PDB file of C-alpha atoms in Angstrom:
ATOM      1  CA  MET K   1      -9.777  -0.537  41.548  1.00  0.00           C
ATOM      2  CA  VAL K   2     -11.659  -0.930  38.257  1.00  0.00           C
ATOM      3  CA  ASN K   3     -10.646   0.656  34.930  1.00  0.00           C
ATOM      4  CA  ALA K   4     -12.102   0.755  31.448  1.00  0.00           C
ATOM      5  CA  ILE K   5      -9.120   1.663  29.291  1.00  0.00           C
ATOM      6  CA  PRO K   6      -9.606   2.903  25.712  1.00  0.00           C
ATOM      7  CA  PHE K   7      -7.038   2.814  22.935  1.00  0.00           C
ATOM      8  CA  ARG K   8      -6.824   5.157  19.952  1.00  0.00           C
ATOM      9  CA  ARG K   9      -8.963   2.796  17.881  1.00  0.00           C
ATOM     10  CA  ALA K  10     -12.475   2.695  19.344  1.00  0.00           C
ATOM     11  CA  THR K  11     -12.788  -1.094  18.964  1.00  0.00           C
ATOM     12  CA  ARG K  12      -9.774  -1.737  21.237  1.00  0.00           C
ATOM     13  CA  PHE K  13     -10.000  -1.654  25.033  1.00  0.00           C
ATOM     14  CA  VAL K  14      -8.984  -3.196  28.345  1.00  0.00           C
ATOM     15  CA  TYR K  15     -11.345  -3.683  31.269  1.00  0.00           C
ATOM     16  CA  ALA K  16      -9.363  -4.434  34.429  1.00  0.00           C
ATOM     17  CA  GLU K  17     -10.195  -5.036  38.067  1.00  0.00           C
ATOM     18  CA  LYS K  18      -7.397  -5.182  40.629  1.00  0.00           C
ATOM     19  CA  ILE K  19      -7.903  -6.114  44.264  1.00  0.00           C
ATOM     20  CA  ASN K  20      -4.859  -5.678  46.486  1.00  0.00           C
ATOM     21  CA  CYS K  21      -4.200  -6.754  50.079  1.00  0.00           C
ATOM     22  CA  MET K  22      -6.157 -10.013  49.866  1.00  0.00           C
ATOM     23  CA  GLY K  23      -5.306 -12.390  52.702  1.00  0.00           C
ATOM     24  CA  SER K  24      -4.030 -15.857  51.883  1.00  0.00           C
ATOM     25  CA  ASP K  25      -3.870 -19.191  53.664  1.00  0.00           C
ATOM     26  CA  GLY K  26      -2.050 -22.312  52.520  1.00  0.00           C
ATOM     27  CA  ARG K  27       1.355 -23.718  51.716  1.00  0.00           C
ATOM     28  CA  VAL K  28       3.697 -24.301  48.813  1.00  0.00           C
ATOM     29  CA  ARG K  29       6.308 -27.026  48.698  1.00  0.00           C
ATOM     30  CA  ILE K  30       9.365 -26.590  46.458  1.00  0.00           C
ATOM     31  CA  GLY K  31      11.590 -29.627  46.754  1.00  0.00           C
ATOM     32  CA  SER K  32      12.092 -30.161  50.450  1.00  0.00           C
ATOM     33  CA  ASP K  33      11.277 -26.533  51.337  1.00  0.00           C
ATOM     34  CA  GLU K  34       7.764 -25.756  52.549  1.00  0.00           C
ATOM     35  CA  HIS K  35       6.459 -22.190  52.675  1.00  0.00           C
ATOM     36  CA  ARG K  36       3.332 -21.347  54.732  1.00  0.00           C
ATOM     37  CA  PHE K  37       1.012 -18.495  53.899  1.00  0.00           C
ATOM     38  CA  SER K  38      -1.332 -17.119  56.569  1.00  0.00           C
ATOM     39  CA  ALA K  39      -2.597 -13.991  58.284  1.00  0.00           C
ATOM     40  CA  GLU K  40      -0.081 -14.610  61.083  1.00  0.00           C
ATOM     41  CA  ASN K  41       2.881 -14.195  58.747  1.00  0.00           C
ATOM     42  CA  HIS K  42       1.244 -11.347  56.803  1.00  0.00           C
ATOM     43  CA  SER K  43       0.750 -13.227  53.527  1.00  0.00           C
ATOM     44  CA  HIS K  44      -1.182 -11.226  50.953  1.00  0.00           C
ATOM     45  CA  GLY K  45      -1.893 -11.324  47.267  1.00  0.00           C
ATOM     46  CA  CYS K  46      -3.508  -9.390  44.436  1.00  0.00           C
ATOM     47  CA  LEU K  47      -6.298 -10.404  42.079  1.00  0.00           C
ATOM     48  CA  ASP K  48      -5.900  -9.019  38.556  1.00  0.00           C
ATOM     49  CA  TRP K  49      -8.942  -9.799  36.419  1.00  0.00           C
ATOM     50  CA  SER K  50      -8.870  -8.341  32.912  1.00  0.00           C
ATOM     51  CA  ARG K  51     -10.632  -8.658  29.580  1.00  0.00           C
ATOM     52  CA  ALA K  52      -9.266  -6.947  26.482  1.00  0.00           C
ATOM     53  CA  VAL K  53      -9.123  -6.441  22.746  1.00  0.00           C
ATOM     54  CA  PHE K  54      -5.568  -5.199  22.336  1.00  0.00           C
ATOM     55  CA  PRO K  55      -4.036  -3.423  19.370  1.00  0.00           C
ATOM     56  CA  TYR K  56      -1.403  -5.355  17.459  1.00  0.00           C
ATOM     57  CA  HIS K  57       1.559  -3.763  19.291  1.00  0.00           C
ATOM     58  CA  VAL K  58       1.468  -3.143  23.041  1.00  0.00           C
ATOM     59  CA  GLU K  59       4.105  -2.320  25.647  1.00  0.00           C
ATOM     60  CA  TRP K  60       2.971  -2.699  29.230  1.00  0.00           C
ATOM     61  CA  ARG K  61       4.628  -2.320  32.601  1.00  0.00           C
ATOM     62  CA  TRP K  62       2.866  -3.407  35.761  1.00  0.00           C
ATOM     63  CA  CYS K  63       3.822  -3.730  39.401  1.00  0.00           C
ATOM     64  CA  THR K  64       1.700  -4.815  42.330  1.00  0.00           C
ATOM     65  CA  ALA K  65       2.486  -5.262  45.999  1.00  0.00           C
ATOM     66  CA  SER K  66       0.404  -6.212  49.027  1.00  0.00           C
ATOM     67  CA  GLY K  67       1.247  -6.583  52.689  1.00  0.00           C
ATOM     68  CA  VAL K  68       1.092  -4.870  56.062  1.00  0.00           C
ATOM     69  CA  VAL K  69       2.844  -1.607  56.948  1.00  0.00           C
ATOM     70  CA  GLY K  70       2.471  -0.082  60.388  1.00  0.00           C
ATOM     71  CA  GLY K  71      -0.061  -2.750  61.343  1.00  0.00           C
ATOM     72  CA  VAL K  72      -2.521  -1.908  58.533  1.00  0.00           C
ATOM     73  CA  PRO K  73      -3.010  -3.285  54.999  1.00  0.00           C
ATOM     74  CA  PHE K  74      -0.737  -1.637  52.433  1.00  0.00           C
ATOM     75  CA  GLY K  75      -0.483  -2.185  48.715  1.00  0.00           C
ATOM     76  CA  LEU K  76       0.260  -0.497  45.460  1.00  0.00           C
ATOM     77  CA  ASN K  77      -0.514  -0.835  41.791  1.00  0.00           C
ATOM     78  CA  ILE K  78       1.812   0.854  39.305  1.00  0.00           C
ATOM     79  CA  ASP K  79       0.650   0.361  35.763  1.00  0.00           C
ATOM     80  CA  TYR K  80       1.649   2.227  32.609  1.00  0.00           C
ATOM     81  CA  GLY K  81       2.672   1.830  29.011  1.00  0.00           C
ATOM     82  CA  PHE K  82      -0.542   1.408  27.039  1.00  0.00           C
ATOM     83  CA  GLY K  83      -3.916   2.992  26.428  1.00  0.00           C
ATOM     84  CA  THR K  84      -5.008   6.614  26.316  1.00  0.00           C
ATOM     85  CA  GLU K  85      -6.640   6.638  29.743  1.00  0.00           C
ATOM     86  CA  SER K  86      -5.745   8.359  32.967  1.00  0.00           C
ATOM     87  CA  SER K  87      -3.326   6.698  35.336  1.00  0.00           C
ATOM     88  CA  LYS K  88      -4.076   3.245  36.722  1.00  0.00           C
ATOM     89  CA  SER K  89      -1.555   3.719  39.517  1.00  0.00           C
ATOM     90  CA  MET K  90      -2.683   3.755  43.121  1.00  0.00           C
ATOM     91  CA  ILE K  91      -1.494   3.339  46.710  1.00  0.00           C
ATOM     92  CA  PHE K  92      -3.714   1.321  49.053  1.00  0.00           C
ATOM     93  CA  HIS K  93      -3.380   2.123  52.763  1.00  0.00           C
ATOM     94  CA  ASP K  94      -5.703   0.933  55.529  1.00  0.00           C
ATOM     95  CA  ASN K  95      -8.365  -0.058  52.937  1.00  0.00           C
ATOM     96  CA  VAL K  96      -8.375   3.374  51.238  1.00  0.00           C
ATOM     97  CA  GLY K  97      -7.145   4.028  47.687  1.00  0.00           C
ATOM     98  CA  HIS K  98      -4.870   7.005  46.987  1.00  0.00           C
ATOM     99  CA  HIS K  99      -4.658   7.828  43.273  1.00  0.00           C
ATOM    100  CA  LEU K 100      -1.292   8.572  41.673  1.00  0.00           C
ATOM    101  CA  ASP K 101      -0.932  10.670  38.544  1.00  0.00           C
ATOM    102  CA  LYS K 102       1.970   9.215  36.523  1.00  0.00           C
ATOM    103  CA  ALA K 103       4.081   6.574  38.224  1.00  0.00           C
ATOM    104  CA  ARG K 104       6.935   4.627  36.672  1.00  0.00           C
ATOM    105  CA  TYR K 105       9.881   2.416  37.457  1.00  0.00           C
ATOM    106  CA  THR K 106      13.342   1.895  36.050  1.00  0.00           C
ATOM    107  CA  HIS K 107      15.790  -0.974  36.232  1.00  0.00           C
ATOM    108  CA  ASP K 108      19.047  -2.101  34.660  1.00  0.00           C
ATOM    109  CA  PRO K 109      18.084  -4.539  31.853  1.00  0.00           C
ATOM    110  CA  ALA K 110      21.645  -5.921  31.865  1.00  0.00           C
ATOM    111  CA  ASP K 111      21.381  -6.763  35.576  1.00  0.00           C
ATOM    112  CA  PRO K 112      17.746  -6.925  36.756  1.00  0.00           C
ATOM    113  CA  MET K 113      18.872  -8.237  40.170  1.00  0.00           C
ATOM    114  CA  ARG K 114      20.034  -4.693  40.984  1.00  0.00           C
ATOM    115  CA  GLY K 115      17.493  -2.421  42.697  1.00  0.00           C
ATOM    116  CA  TRP K 116      14.499  -1.184  40.707  1.00  0.00           C
ATOM    117  CA  ALA K 117      13.618   2.496  41.321  1.00  0.00           C
ATOM    118  CA  PHE K 118       9.938   3.509  41.586  1.00  0.00           C
ATOM    119  CA  SER K 119       8.836   7.155  41.385  1.00  0.00           C
ATOM    120  CA  ASP K 120       6.070   9.429  40.137  1.00  0.00           C
ATOM    121  CA  ASN K 121       5.732  12.896  38.633  1.00  0.00           C
ATOM    122  CA  GLU K 122       4.334  14.442  41.862  1.00  0.00           C
ATOM    123  CA  GLY K 123       7.117  13.272  44.216  1.00  0.00           C
ATOM    124  CA  ARG K 124       4.804  10.934  46.154  1.00  0.00           C
ATOM    125  CA  VAL K 125       6.633   7.654  45.450  1.00  0.00           C
ATOM    126  CA  GLU K 126      10.227   6.996  46.530  1.00  0.00           C
ATOM    127  CA  LEU K 127      10.576   3.219  46.535  1.00  0.00           C
ATOM    128  CA  THR K 128      13.218   0.657  45.682  1.00  0.00           C
ATOM    129  CA  LEU K 129      12.435  -2.970  44.914  1.00  0.00           C
ATOM    130  CA  ARG K 130      15.219  -5.366  45.918  1.00  0.00           C
ATOM    131  CA  PRO K 131      14.686  -8.438  43.736  1.00  0.00           C
ATOM    132  CA  VAL K 132      15.224 -11.904  45.164  1.00  0.00           C
ATOM    133  CA  CYS K 133      14.049 -13.710  42.030  1.00  0.00           C
ATOM    134  CA  ILE K 134      13.953 -12.871  38.330  1.00  0.00           C
ATOM    135  CA  GLU K 135      11.726 -14.687  35.844  1.00  0.00           C
ATOM    136  CA  ARG K 136      12.200 -14.334  32.093  1.00  0.00           C
ATOM    137  CA  GLY K 137      10.095 -15.738  29.309  1.00  0.00           C
ATOM    138  CA  SER K 138       9.193 -15.294  25.691  1.00  0.00           C
ATOM    139  CA  THR K 139       6.903 -16.630  22.998  1.00  0.00           C
ATOM    140  CA  ASN K 140       7.315 -16.238  19.260  1.00  0.00           C
ATOM    141  CA  TYR K 141       4.588 -17.528  16.949  1.00  0.00           C
ATOM    142  CA  VAL K 142       5.601 -15.170  14.088  1.00  0.00           C
ATOM    143  CA  VAL K 143       2.280 -13.255  14.197  1.00  0.00           C
ATOM    144  CA  LEU K 144       2.236 -13.194  18.004  1.00  0.00           C
ATOM    145  CA  ARG K 145       5.343 -12.444  20.007  1.00  0.00           C
ATOM    146  CA  THR K 146       5.725 -11.729  23.705  1.00  0.00           C
ATOM    147  CA  SER K 147       8.607 -11.188  26.060  1.00  0.00           C
ATOM    148  CA  LEU K 148       8.490 -10.778  29.797  1.00  0.00           C
ATOM    149  CA  LEU K 149      10.703  -9.905  32.691  1.00  0.00           C
ATOM    150  CA  LYS K 150       9.306 -10.353  36.193  1.00  0.00           C
ATOM    151  CA  ALA K 151      11.039  -9.364  39.399  1.00  0.00           C
ATOM    152  CA  TYR K 152       9.920 -10.677  42.786  1.00  0.00           C
ATOM    153  CA  GLY K 153      11.272  -9.039  45.879  1.00  0.00           C
ATOM    154  CA  PHE K 154      10.900  -6.560  48.730  1.00  0.00           C
ATOM    155  CA  PHE K 155      10.245  -2.815  48.812  1.00  0.00           C
ATOM    156  CA  THR K 156      11.858  -0.126  50.931  1.00  0.00           C
ATOM    157  CA  GLY K 157      11.278   3.609  50.841  1.00  0.00           C
ATOM    158  CA  ARG K 158       8.249   5.789  51.322  1.00  0.00           C
ATOM    159  CA  VAL K 159       4.999   6.956  49.719  1.00  0.00           C
ATOM    160  CA  ARG K 160       2.839  10.015  50.374  1.00  0.00           C
ATOM    161  CA  LEU K 161      -0.918   9.593  50.791  1.00  0.00           C
ATOM    162  CA  ASP K 162      -3.572  12.020  49.483  1.00  0.00           C
ATOM    163  CA  ASP K 163      -3.697  13.780  52.877  1.00  0.00           C
ATOM    164  CA  GLY K 164       0.073  14.480  52.771  1.00  0.00           C
ATOM    165  CA  ARG K 165       1.173  11.817  55.290  1.00  0.00           C
ATOM    166  CA  TRP K 166       4.320   9.873  54.418  1.00  0.00           C
ATOM    167  CA  ILE K 167       4.234   6.099  54.939  1.00  0.00           C
ATOM    168  CA  GLU K 168       7.604   4.399  55.480  1.00  0.00           C
ATOM    169  CA  VAL K 169       7.880   1.001  53.790  1.00  0.00           C
ATOM    170  CA  ARG K 170      10.436  -1.433  55.202  1.00  0.00           C
ATOM    171  CA  SER K 171      10.811  -5.142  54.626  1.00  0.00           C
ATOM    172  CA  ARG K 172      10.996  -7.317  57.727  1.00  0.00           C
ATOM    173  CA  THR K 173      11.866 -10.524  55.894  1.00  0.00           C
ATOM    174  CA  GLY K 174      13.718  -9.363  52.797  1.00  0.00           C
ATOM    175  CA  SER K 175      17.215  -9.578  54.233  1.00  0.00           C
ATOM    176  CA  SER K 176      17.141 -13.374  54.602  1.00  0.00           C
ATOM    177  CA  ALA K 177      15.696 -14.212  51.178  1.00  0.00           C
ATOM    178  CA  ARG K 178      18.072 -16.009  48.810  1.00  0.00           C
ATOM    179  CA  PRO K 179      18.467 -14.485  45.313  1.00  0.00           C
ATOM    180  CA  ARG K 180      17.273 -16.759  42.502  1.00  0.00           C
ATOM    181  CA  ARG K 181      16.936 -16.611  38.740  1.00  0.00           C
ATOM    182  CA  TRP K 182      14.329 -18.644  36.869  1.00  0.00           C
TER     183      TRP K 182
END
């Protein structure tokens, strides 16, 4: 999915390319724990390549997911909060993109380890993210300030494709993951 996203001021923009459901192969070692990534264990990732000239104040919410559902590649991109463009939200199923109008998610800022609810204005997204890890960060350079909250976890629920079919999303491995906070 590729977007050229204008802002109110004509000199501000974002150009973004997002590729979901990319296979991965390798390993990560954290302490004595080693985690393998491969096609056999359905490891997938997303490439987000962007270039931008942002306005001074921006709020942005983004979610991406990639994996296998029903034996075929499945992913989603839910993106909102800035720009004057059309929606950048999409479901990817079996290598086909299904555009969403306005998608959003909500969570409890006081307890981000509780489930995050994902929905849209057309009733096509009914998902819950069960976090297993929360990452927080911030930067304050007086003229530049950022804050972030990232949740990593597993989805359950369902989504409706452009042709009206519902796809059930269930995590096979989410129940054994240990909750962590970074």
